[in-house]
XYZ file of C-alpha atoms in Angstrom:
696
model
C 14.334 -6.997 25.181
C 14.808 -9.113 21.937
C 11.455 -10.483 23.112
C 9.850 -7.374 23.442
C 10.819 -6.187 20.166
C 9.318 -9.161 18.492
C 6.362 -9.158 19.924
C 6.026 -5.532 18.919
C 7.220 -6.200 15.060
C 4.697 -9.022 15.204
C 1.486 -6.925 16.484
C 2.511 -4.536 13.329
C 2.587 -7.951 10.819
C -1.015 -8.526 12.570
C -1.999 -4.667 12.191
C -1.195 -5.406 8.578
C -3.083 -8.279 7.954
C -6.182 -6.792 9.623
C -6.222 -3.775 6.853
C -5.727 -5.976 3.917
C -8.494 -8.295 5.301
C -11.054 -5.609 5.837
C -9.990 -3.597 2.925
C -11.762 -3.461 -0.619
C -9.202 -0.915 -2.510
C -6.989 -2.889 -4.443
C -4.006 -0.647 -3.723
C -4.133 -2.016 -0.159
C -5.208 -5.830 -0.835
C -3.213 -6.107 -4.372
C 0.020 -3.523 -4.188
C 0.186 -3.685 -0.714
C 0.601 0.099 -0.771
C 0.230 1.006 3.212
C 1.928 0.732 6.411
C 1.753 0.574 10.334
C 3.728 1.342 13.380
C 3.679 1.878 16.866
C 5.171 4.730 18.485
C 6.223 6.226 22.409
C 3.460 8.196 23.833
C 5.716 11.119 22.817
C 5.549 10.053 19.243
C 8.512 8.275 18.722
C 8.254 5.198 16.194
C 8.992 2.413 17.859
C 8.208 -0.243 15.270
C 6.811 -0.361 11.536
C 5.442 -2.584 9.380
C 7.933 -4.267 6.561
C 5.622 -2.211 3.981
C 6.171 1.449 1.800
C 8.870 2.301 3.994
C 8.575 5.830 3.037
C 4.768 5.963 4.886
C 5.698 5.299 7.961
C 8.191 7.439 8.757
C 5.277 10.480 8.365
C 3.535 8.979 11.351
C 5.127 10.709 14.431
C 4.982 14.277 12.203
C 0.951 13.341 12.046
C 1.236 12.655 15.827
C 2.927 15.399 17.080
C 0.111 17.946 14.972
C -2.375 16.273 16.394
C -0.701 16.583 19.798
C -0.528 20.490 19.549
C -3.638 21.516 18.107
C -5.948 18.406 20.805
C -3.178 19.368 23.665
C -5.450 17.289 26.627
C -8.336 16.748 24.867
C -7.366 13.110 23.528
C -8.875 10.345 25.947
C -9.283 6.600 25.255
C -10.882 5.059 22.338
C -10.156 8.023 20.406
C -8.815 7.752 16.908
C -7.891 10.688 14.353
C -8.035 10.799 10.937
C -5.364 13.026 8.903
C -3.911 13.466 5.166
C -2.680 17.324 4.982
C 0.597 17.209 3.057
C 1.521 20.448 4.964
C 0.823 18.529 8.205
C 2.774 15.586 8.120
C 1.345 13.510 5.172
C 2.994 13.275 2.460
C -0.073 14.077 -0.297
C -3.535 13.713 0.191
C -4.321 10.371 -1.278
C -2.123 8.878 1.861
C -4.707 8.738 4.577
C -4.025 8.126 8.267
C -5.568 6.950 11.060
C -3.833 7.443 14.202
C -5.113 6.496 17.943
C -3.548 6.824 21.519
C -3.456 3.989 23.517
C -4.169 4.369 27.343
C -2.770 1.537 30.043
C -4.511 2.042 33.445
C -5.545 5.678 32.518
C -2.260 6.781 31.361
C -1.122 7.733 27.765
C 1.284 4.687 26.880
C 1.777 4.882 22.766
C 0.713 5.568 19.666
C -0.552 3.481 17.094
C -1.395 4.338 13.455
C -1.876 2.926 9.743
C -0.917 5.124 6.659
C -2.512 3.336 3.075
C -3.278 5.213 -0.269
C -6.811 6.097 -1.335
C -7.628 5.562 -4.769
C -9.646 8.970 -4.829
C -9.776 11.481 -2.540
C -12.432 13.882 -4.711
C -9.190 16.280 -6.133
C -10.277 17.978 -9.880
C -9.922 14.916 -11.657
C -9.275 11.132 -9.986
C -6.260 10.121 -8.035
C -3.661 12.541 -8.154
C -4.215 15.331 -10.907
C -1.151 15.872 -13.358
C -2.201 19.329 -14.350
C -2.697 20.840 -10.446
C -1.486 23.980 -10.337
C -2.311 24.859 -6.155
C -2.869 22.062 -3.720
C -6.699 22.768 -3.171
C -7.608 21.506 -6.507
C -5.784 18.034 -5.263
C -8.628 16.757 -2.995
C -9.911 17.035 0.250
C -6.873 18.168 2.781
C -7.601 17.037 6.404
C -5.188 18.220 9.008
C -6.610 16.420 12.123
C -9.952 15.344 12.831
C -11.536 12.926 15.642
C -13.443 9.907 13.569
C -13.669 8.038 16.862
C -14.868 10.025 19.768
C -14.285 7.462 23.226
C -14.885 4.289 21.039
C -17.900 5.919 19.300
C -17.182 6.677 15.356
C -17.883 9.889 14.292
C -20.540 9.663 11.690
C -21.105 13.309 11.001
C -17.090 13.439 10.107
C -17.233 9.986 7.943
C -19.968 11.694 6.056
C -18.469 14.680 5.274
C -15.165 12.949 3.803
C -17.257 10.245 1.749
C -19.439 13.576 -0.222
C -16.423 14.442 -1.012
C -15.247 11.248 -2.548
C -16.179 9.660 -5.686
C -16.087 6.229 -4.301
C -17.479 6.569 -1.056
C -18.006 3.006 -0.739
C -14.875 1.905 -1.596
C -13.173 4.851 0.739
C -15.472 4.325 3.345
C -14.561 0.744 3.689
C -10.924 1.790 3.933
C -11.785 4.160 6.858
C -13.448 1.537 8.707
C -10.467 -1.129 7.748
C -7.295 1.762 9.185
C -10.049 1.711 12.454
C -9.532 -1.924 13.059
C -6.114 -2.093 12.361
C -6.122 0.339 15.476
C -8.367 -1.766 17.235
C -6.080 -4.866 16.998
C -3.420 -3.183 17.824
C -4.521 -1.662 20.691
C -5.964 -5.174 22.233
C -2.700 -6.842 21.087
C -0.373 -3.898 23.612
C -3.000 -4.612 26.359
C -2.097 -7.893 26.666
C 2.242 -6.811 25.947
C 1.168 -4.334 28.850
C -0.522 -6.337 30.934
C 2.095 -9.018 30.687
C 5.039 -6.989 31.834
C 3.555 -3.880 33.078
C 3.399 -0.147 32.013
C 6.589 1.045 33.181
C 8.958 -1.909 31.863
C 7.168 -1.966 27.772
C 7.633 1.786 28.319
C 11.092 1.486 28.983
C 12.033 -1.042 26.846
C 10.790 0.741 23.628
C 12.501 3.778 24.515
C 15.887 1.111 24.677
C 14.957 -0.017 21.732
C 14.772 3.043 20.150
C 18.263 3.760 21.962
C 19.900 0.539 20.799
C 18.689 1.408 16.970
C 20.495 4.984 17.460
C 23.763 3.652 19.254
C 24.158 1.147 16.466
C 23.832 2.906 13.430
C 26.124 5.456 14.579
C 28.654 2.669 15.296
C 28.576 1.763 11.730
C 28.646 5.162 10.470
C 32.308 5.569 12.365
C 33.288 2.866 10.635
C 32.351 4.504 7.082
C 34.592 7.133 5.460
C 34.186 10.668 6.257
C 33.670 12.981 3.140
C 31.503 14.606 0.783
C 29.495 12.864 -1.927
C 27.238 15.128 -4.204
C 24.526 13.936 -6.338
C 22.307 15.338 -8.497
C 18.692 13.450 -9.864
C 15.882 14.931 -12.265
C 12.044 15.385 -12.341
C 11.039 15.966 -15.952
C 7.937 17.713 -16.690
C 5.651 18.779 -13.515
C 2.424 18.224 -15.134
C 1.835 21.915 -16.287
C 5.174 22.306 -17.966
C 8.085 20.249 -19.928
C 10.760 21.646 -17.570
C 13.282 19.393 -15.831
C 13.664 19.926 -12.256
C 17.319 19.148 -10.433
C 17.219 18.019 -6.967
C 20.583 18.483 -5.996
C 22.467 16.469 -2.669
C 25.365 17.194 -1.021
C 26.038 14.258 1.601
C 28.235 15.150 4.196
C 29.665 12.200 6.357
C 31.379 13.331 9.526
C 32.110 10.871 12.457
C 28.646 9.264 13.620
C 26.510 11.458 11.872
C 25.252 12.140 8.255
C 24.123 15.742 6.438
C 21.489 15.762 3.745
C 21.900 19.365 2.237
C 19.220 19.807 -0.509
C 20.645 23.688 -1.012
C 21.143 24.089 -4.643
C 17.668 22.426 -5.446
C 15.212 23.934 -8.020
C 12.746 26.173 -6.780
C 8.746 24.726 -6.037
C 7.380 24.302 -9.344
C 4.113 25.322 -10.504
C 2.375 21.411 -10.815
C 2.389 18.606 -8.434
C 5.878 17.319 -8.255
C 7.049 19.153 -4.869
C 7.333 17.939 -1.616
C 6.581 19.242 1.834
C 9.459 18.129 4.416
C 7.735 15.410 5.006
C 8.911 14.025 1.715
C 12.066 14.824 1.895
C 12.362 12.912 5.467
C 10.669 9.742 3.586
C 12.935 9.456 0.323
C 16.298 10.012 2.404
C 14.989 7.029 4.729
C 14.267 5.356 1.956
C 17.955 4.999 0.818
C 18.537 5.429 4.461
C 16.657 2.232 5.738
C 17.883 -0.858 3.603
C 21.266 0.532 2.547
C 22.489 1.379 6.211
C 20.290 -0.274 8.325
C 19.455 -3.726 7.225
C 20.000 -5.347 10.322
C 19.302 -2.456 12.417
C 15.712 -2.723 13.609
C 13.866 0.430 11.903
C 12.955 3.063 14.698
C 13.311 6.508 15.697
C 16.321 5.932 16.672
C 17.995 5.595 13.101
C 17.085 9.645 12.607
C 18.842 11.047 15.512
C 22.268 10.472 14.034
C 20.813 12.566 10.768
C 20.041 16.135 9.251
C 17.996 16.757 6.546
C 18.560 20.658 5.147
C 15.578 21.577 2.587
C 14.992 25.122 1.781
C 12.242 26.848 1.977
C 10.154 27.158 -1.447
C 12.211 24.691 -3.146
C 11.059 21.458 -4.790
C 11.785 19.695 -2.135
C 10.194 21.422 0.230
C 7.261 23.554 -0.608
C 5.024 25.945 0.907
C 1.734 26.253 0.427
C -0.185 26.278 -1.988
C 1.816 24.522 -4.120
C 0.782 21.160 -5.504
C 2.092 18.247 -3.766
C -0.188 15.342 -5.392
C 2.613 13.456 -7.125
C 5.019 14.069 -4.550
C 5.239 10.275 -3.310
C 6.431 9.329 -6.430
C 8.038 12.596 -8.094
C 9.988 14.901 -5.619
C 10.301 12.470 -2.653
C 11.548 9.780 -5.636
C 14.157 12.079 -6.919
C 15.734 12.713 -3.069
C 15.700 8.801 -2.210
C 17.446 8.359 -5.957
C 20.283 10.868 -5.252
C 20.305 9.551 -1.319
C 20.798 5.997 -2.885
C 23.861 6.891 -5.133
C 25.466 9.694 -2.277
C 25.540 6.552 0.469
C 26.414 3.952 -2.229
C 29.695 6.147 -2.687
C 30.028 6.551 0.783
C 29.792 2.128 1.121
C 32.101 1.893 -2.135
C 34.993 3.510 -0.575
C 34.847 1.000 2.514
C 36.511 -1.765 2.884
C 34.306 -3.860 5.081
C 30.755 -2.286 3.822
C 31.685 -1.720 -0.211
C 29.460 -4.786 -0.975
C 26.425 -2.834 0.163
C 26.995 -0.287 -2.579
C 24.155 -0.454 -5.261
C 22.877 1.338 -8.387
C 19.150 2.990 -8.072
C 16.355 0.815 -8.059
C 13.215 2.158 -10.369
C 13.855 5.586 -9.564
C 10.028 6.441 -10.473
C 7.095 5.063 -11.298
C 4.880 4.824 -14.126
C 1.718 3.836 -12.965
C -1.168 4.621 -15.053
C -4.791 5.266 -14.119
C -8.011 4.065 -15.248
C -11.212 5.991 -14.682
C -14.417 6.539 -15.597
C -18.053 3.693 -15.936
C -16.355 0.398 -14.711
C -18.196 -3.495 -16.285
C -20.729 -2.657 -13.356
C -22.192 0.459 -13.977
C -20.466 2.625 -10.978
C -17.717 5.336 -11.123
C -14.214 3.891 -10.242
C -10.545 4.729 -10.633
C -7.765 2.227 -10.770
C -4.395 2.463 -10.280
C -2.131 -0.535 -11.732
C 0.596 -0.451 -9.612
C 3.004 -3.005 -11.652
C 6.931 -2.835 -11.350
C 10.309 -1.473 -12.599
C 13.667 -3.220 -11.502
C 16.350 -3.139 -8.949
C 19.189 -1.392 -9.221
C 22.720 -3.860 -10.114
C 24.951 -4.282 -6.428
C 28.311 -4.307 -6.244
C 28.236 -8.108 -6.362
C 24.844 -9.442 -8.260
C 22.316 -8.067 -10.646
C 19.131 -6.112 -9.674
C 15.705 -8.060 -9.142
C 13.990 -8.258 -11.895
C 10.170 -6.634 -11.217
C 11.187 -5.709 -7.902
C 9.538 -2.726 -7.255
C 11.275 0.515 -5.822
C 13.246 0.280 -3.037
C 10.774 1.700 -0.160
C 8.263 -1.609 -0.237
C 10.428 -3.940 1.746
C 7.424 -6.666 0.928
C 6.260 -5.831 -2.271
C 3.172 -7.526 -3.615
C 2.572 -7.645 -7.660
C -0.718 -6.988 -8.823
C -2.757 -9.516 -9.891
C -4.003 -9.217 -13.688
C -6.980 -11.086 -13.354
C -7.965 -9.344 -9.851
C -6.998 -5.774 -11.915
C -9.630 -7.278 -14.635
C -12.151 -7.801 -12.153
C -11.761 -4.436 -10.151
C -11.453 -2.432 -13.440
C -13.184 -2.532 -17.308
C -9.870 -3.373 -18.354
C -8.515 -6.751 -20.569
C -4.945 -7.054 -20.672
C -2.949 -8.642 -23.792
C 0.030 -9.358 -22.116
C 2.575 -8.924 -18.660
C 5.714 -9.339 -18.867
C 9.685 -8.512 -18.332
C 10.444 -5.644 -20.636
C 13.897 -6.996 -22.678
C 16.685 -4.738 -22.966
C 15.128 -2.673 -20.099
C 17.925 -3.004 -17.383
C 20.654 -0.778 -16.732
C 23.663 -2.168 -18.736
C 26.526 -2.869 -16.482
C 28.883 -5.314 -14.713
C 26.389 -6.232 -12.708
C 22.938 -5.821 -14.661
C 20.064 -3.469 -13.447
C 16.619 -6.057 -12.797
C 14.727 -5.513 -15.903
C 10.943 -3.920 -15.922
C 7.227 -4.575 -16.827
C 5.995 -4.096 -19.799
C 2.150 -4.361 -20.431
C -0.614 -4.020 -23.030
C -4.414 -3.387 -22.653
C -7.533 -2.687 -23.573
C -10.970 -1.263 -22.754
C -13.815 -3.907 -21.912
C -17.421 -4.133 -21.627
C -17.431 0.000 -20.688
C -18.510 2.566 -22.201
C -16.603 5.255 -20.696
C -12.743 5.083 -19.268
C -10.147 7.263 -19.277
C -6.706 6.994 -18.787
C -4.312 9.631 -16.655
C -1.167 9.270 -14.578
C 1.990 10.707 -13.023
C 5.303 9.334 -12.667
C 8.864 10.669 -14.049
C 12.076 9.197 -16.215
C 10.269 8.719 -19.628
C 12.870 11.704 -20.696
C 15.775 11.433 -18.468
C 16.261 8.001 -16.611
C 15.054 7.907 -13.033
C 17.103 4.813 -12.174
C 20.685 5.871 -12.833
C 23.846 3.861 -12.776
C 26.779 3.810 -10.728
C 30.304 3.463 -11.367
C 30.099 3.130 -14.870
C 26.472 0.957 -15.186
C 24.093 2.701 -17.445
C 20.753 3.741 -16.606
C 17.924 1.555 -16.497
C 15.848 1.869 -19.120
C 13.281 4.361 -19.543
C 9.409 4.256 -18.836
C 7.511 4.615 -21.590
C 3.670 4.709 -21.808
C 1.847 4.976 -25.230
C -1.229 4.544 -27.002
C -2.495 3.024 -30.226
C -5.773 4.907 -31.364
C -8.260 3.472 -34.303
C -6.640 0.135 -34.424
C -7.539 -3.282 -35.883
C -7.239 -4.960 -32.066
C -10.959 -6.552 -32.363
C -10.564 -7.966 -35.709
C -7.037 -9.633 -34.303
C -9.214 -10.826 -31.265
C -11.644 -12.007 -33.216
C -9.273 -14.139 -35.568
C -7.683 -15.751 -32.201
C -4.711 -13.703 -32.558
C -3.187 -11.702 -29.785
C -0.454 -8.972 -30.485
C 2.948 -9.109 -28.504
C 3.328 -5.377 -29.394
C 1.963 -2.133 -30.773
C 4.116 -2.389 -33.792
C 1.841 -5.731 -35.227
C -1.276 -2.972 -35.038
C -2.755 -0.514 -37.422
C -3.326 2.761 -36.001
C -1.966 5.878 -35.097
C 0.639 6.102 -32.559
C 1.174 8.651 -29.615
C 4.129 8.573 -26.986
C 3.036 9.940 -24.107
C 5.206 12.282 -21.306
C 5.963 11.817 -17.766
C 2.500 13.519 -16.982
C -0.773 12.534 -18.763
C -3.800 14.813 -18.532
C -6.775 12.326 -18.683
C -7.365 10.798 -22.330
C -10.368 9.121 -23.562
C -10.111 5.772 -24.146
C -11.727 4.410 -26.665
C -13.452 0.985 -28.020
C -10.614 0.157 -30.492
C -7.278 1.704 -28.573
C -4.376 0.187 -27.129
C -2.766 1.243 -24.079
C 0.854 0.149 -23.587
C 2.943 0.909 -20.504
C 6.628 0.353 -19.593
C 8.044 0.766 -15.946
C 11.578 2.088 -15.007
C 14.024 -0.473 -14.646
C 17.097 -0.580 -12.618
C 20.331 1.388 -12.554
C 23.738 -0.856 -13.829
C 26.744 -1.552 -11.803
C 30.441 -1.203 -13.017
C 31.755 -0.777 -16.178
C 29.410 -3.485 -18.792
C 32.657 -4.895 -20.859
C 33.344 -6.107 -17.287
C 30.742 -8.527 -16.975
C 31.262 -12.018 -17.478
C 30.295 -13.500 -20.614
C 28.621 -16.574 -19.480
C 26.301 -14.016 -17.542
C 25.586 -12.400 -21.406
C 24.870 -15.772 -22.504
C 22.209 -16.603 -19.934
C 21.041 -13.285 -20.276
C 20.231 -13.196 -23.922
C 19.314 -17.064 -24.260
C 16.522 -16.438 -21.816
C 15.030 -12.521 -23.883
C 16.573 -10.713 -20.953
C 19.175 -9.003 -23.358
C 19.097 -8.750 -26.812
C 21.753 -10.136 -29.092
C 22.179 -6.512 -30.634
C 22.288 -5.205 -27.274
C 24.954 -8.076 -26.461
C 27.167 -7.014 -29.207
C 27.009 -3.439 -28.842
C 26.621 -2.171 -25.281
C 28.522 -5.860 -24.023
C 30.771 -6.538 -26.166
C 30.067 -10.078 -26.604
C 29.141 -12.008 -29.868
C 26.313 -14.822 -28.655
C 25.473 -17.333 -30.808
C 21.670 -18.260 -29.632
C 21.598 -21.326 -32.004
C 24.182 -22.984 -30.416
C 23.760 -21.380 -27.198
C 27.581 -20.746 -26.846
C 29.853 -17.265 -26.855
C 31.761 -16.969 -29.677
C 35.196 -16.273 -27.577
C 36.941 -14.623 -30.161
C 34.639 -12.261 -31.433
C 33.971 -11.732 -27.891
C 38.142 -10.201 -27.475
C 37.619 -7.753 -31.086
C 34.029 -6.528 -29.996
C 35.791 -5.324 -26.164
C 39.011 -4.130 -27.819
C 36.821 -2.315 -30.119
C 34.739 -0.594 -27.751
C 37.189 0.241 -25.610
C 38.884 2.152 -28.185
C 36.362 4.196 -29.428
C 35.787 5.179 -26.180
C 39.286 6.260 -25.747
C 39.546 8.413 -28.838
C 36.277 10.037 -28.278
C 37.555 10.953 -24.454
C 38.172 14.905 -24.014
C 39.973 15.746 -20.931
C 37.623 17.102 -17.701
C 37.827 19.309 -14.933
C 38.050 16.812 -12.071
C 34.874 15.235 -11.177
C 34.870 15.540 -7.433
C 32.696 12.705 -6.726
C 34.973 10.571 -8.167
C 37.376 10.899 -5.077
C 35.207 12.254 -2.765
C 35.121 10.062 0.512
C 38.819 9.007 0.658
C 39.224 7.120 3.996
C 42.886 7.008 4.892
C 44.315 3.664 5.100
C 41.364 2.444 2.700
C 42.084 0.182 -0.316
C 38.990 1.234 -1.731
C 37.971 4.455 -3.344
C 34.736 3.129 -4.845
C 34.517 0.074 -7.910
C 37.166 1.562 -10.211
C 39.976 3.635 -8.086
C 42.420 2.723 -5.512
C 45.035 5.035 -3.495
C 48.499 4.538 -5.777
C 51.806 3.533 -4.866
C 52.775 5.409 -7.345
C 55.176 8.616 -5.761
C 53.400 10.934 -8.011
C 49.828 10.074 -8.124
C 47.425 9.327 -4.983
C 44.805 7.729 -6.792
C 44.895 4.836 -9.480
C 42.661 3.160 -12.152
C 42.115 -0.087 -10.196
C 41.787 -1.967 -13.961
C 45.313 -1.003 -15.014
C 47.219 1.346 -12.341
C 47.742 4.060 -14.481
C 47.830 7.177 -12.231
C 44.892 9.141 -12.454
C 44.684 11.828 -9.400
C 48.068 13.604 -7.966
C 49.262 14.005 -4.289
C 48.737 17.759 -5.275
C 45.454 17.108 -5.831
C 45.374 17.843 -9.609
C 43.182 15.624 -12.536
C 46.079 13.586 -14.380
C 44.358 11.722 -16.703
C 40.785 10.968 -16.014
C 38.724 11.742 -18.821
C 35.002 11.850 -20.565
C 32.864 11.645 -23.230
C 29.214 12.543 -24.131
C 26.776 10.257 -25.203
C 23.434 10.412 -26.822
C 21.039 8.119 -24.074
C 19.965 6.662 -27.327
C 23.590 5.114 -27.660
C 22.709 3.255 -25.125
C 20.257 0.931 -26.412
C 16.640 0.940 -27.212
C 15.021 1.652 -24.085
C 15.732 5.441 -23.916
C 14.289 8.153 -25.756
C 15.603 8.877 -29.312
C 15.576 12.758 -28.078
C 16.364 13.953 -24.963
C 18.066 16.948 -23.095
C 19.841 15.019 -20.737
C 23.139 13.354 -22.093
C 24.940 10.985 -20.488
C 28.601 11.587 -19.183
C 31.221 8.890 -18.788
C 34.472 9.004 -17.058
C 37.375 6.894 -17.793
C 40.550 6.267 -17.917
C 42.781 6.983 -20.976
C 44.953 4.014 -20.482
C 42.704 0.902 -20.366
C 39.638 2.366 -21.780
C 37.429 1.430 -18.187
C 34.800 3.364 -17.369
C 35.223 4.778 -13.972
C 32.006 6.324 -13.260
C 29.002 8.042 -15.003
C 26.593 10.920 -14.781
C 23.316 12.616 -16.073
C 23.832 15.959 -17.212
C 21.165 18.454 -19.200
C 22.284 20.263 -22.265
C 23.517 23.632 -21.678
């Protein structure tokens, strides 16, 4: 069984290698924005590639649609192309090619690949942030035969390429997908020939059953309970409205229900996702947090239910636009699921170390387009990286990408400059961007570039997290720093470069500055302009005042945390010259911060998520609470032992304070419609947890 499982996994790896070798797209070769999979004859995922997980979860849905349309008209050598988000895809830019695998004349499996295209012929290059209906978002292919019995259907290919801005690149990518499925067919033939069709299919189904059994066993070890969590999407491309994604995770015995009832209605702009995107977001959290040692296949879907009301931002209906689904609503679903699952894990004596904050909760990828240095039309997304969320036992990884790509690939600056008419001034880690905590969030990348050897370049982009932090912290950890995209126009950059000087920040330049909202409609990018981008960093885990002082010193000496943040947020006095911590000043600073919290705090209604998921006999209720031995209280602060919750279900002592995001550091907006609500123990001032709320 293990031999066959590893053989199947190796086939998906070879599929990925084929795709990258044939494709000419920077999103595939540089950013690894794709995935591959092998499915059973009835479309159940057997094994997926270790790339962007949210891509692979949609392949079974696409195959189900093909089966419903074509019925028995599926032959050996056929391949189908699809990208309709209302038929299984995430958005039109994620184009899939799937193929039936026949052995000895019988349908024995399906193979598939889905990858992000640079253009699909929308009203503007990429995913138009200002779309108001899906018809503006490019060619929508429910499912078409692109290969008929081994012969490429040139009419279908020509139809697709006549609707895109870069037919050469898109055409090569489609052929790369075909080559990927050809590789899978050849390797599966070898596998079936060695083990026989009956044995191979039986083992595929057994692998699915094994994964289901193992996940159900793990769920039975975790506490039952309800775990609520909200996440937000700022700006829909057409309006500045902030949308709420509302989740209630219910764990009962060996099953999980993700209920998104109460989420906002579908948006006027392209941030919505279909039910495929909601499932993709849920599994984007389930797989790494609960199935890290369980083979990823259809079996892990069986214990899970998803409830998403039709017509909502997490289950839109036509003609709602969904062009930014994969980095908007689907991301918000994954973020909420991440925190809800982590609160469940945090209440477990066995699995508490697996809890963590949100990883890069929103993408900030800018899209440049226009005429390149070779005189050709181009569109190019530079997919740099945010940071990982802090975990229960360690800091988040710096420049980690989001959680979805398990094999992230940092784009190469030189390759980007070869593909697009841009020249980078810098590309580095952003100081103070990681969410503060006992274990801080990973730092995000920041970069700046100028136009180079072109007379016509525009900049646009989707994403979210510029006003409301996209990477929330947990158990008192601060949110990761917000994304920021800005432009400085009419600068002196050319004269600076001519003099041999490279600016280290926009502040060193003359000119007029503009900060963009989360969605950017195409903006002209002049020869004297400089574009700047900072991605969303990871959220923090635990109270920043509990961070080891040596870790704060290490971060300060390496430029990860500024002395100002070390003092104001972590309460640590660092001496960069002497490379040491002033322990006496640090003790005073931390006492002052704790006292200031208690002074500002007020009484609160019960924050139910703090107490959710209590498991009889458990010694944990998250990072900061524990069952009490006191006869009058059932829950106490893990820091000082003060009782905060009564046996009768009454709040005894938990207090809260609401802070402007800007009070948490320089990486948050000066003005925001969101506040950081922090819950604390009034006895010792320890942060028990926190949440983002919208101003009333």
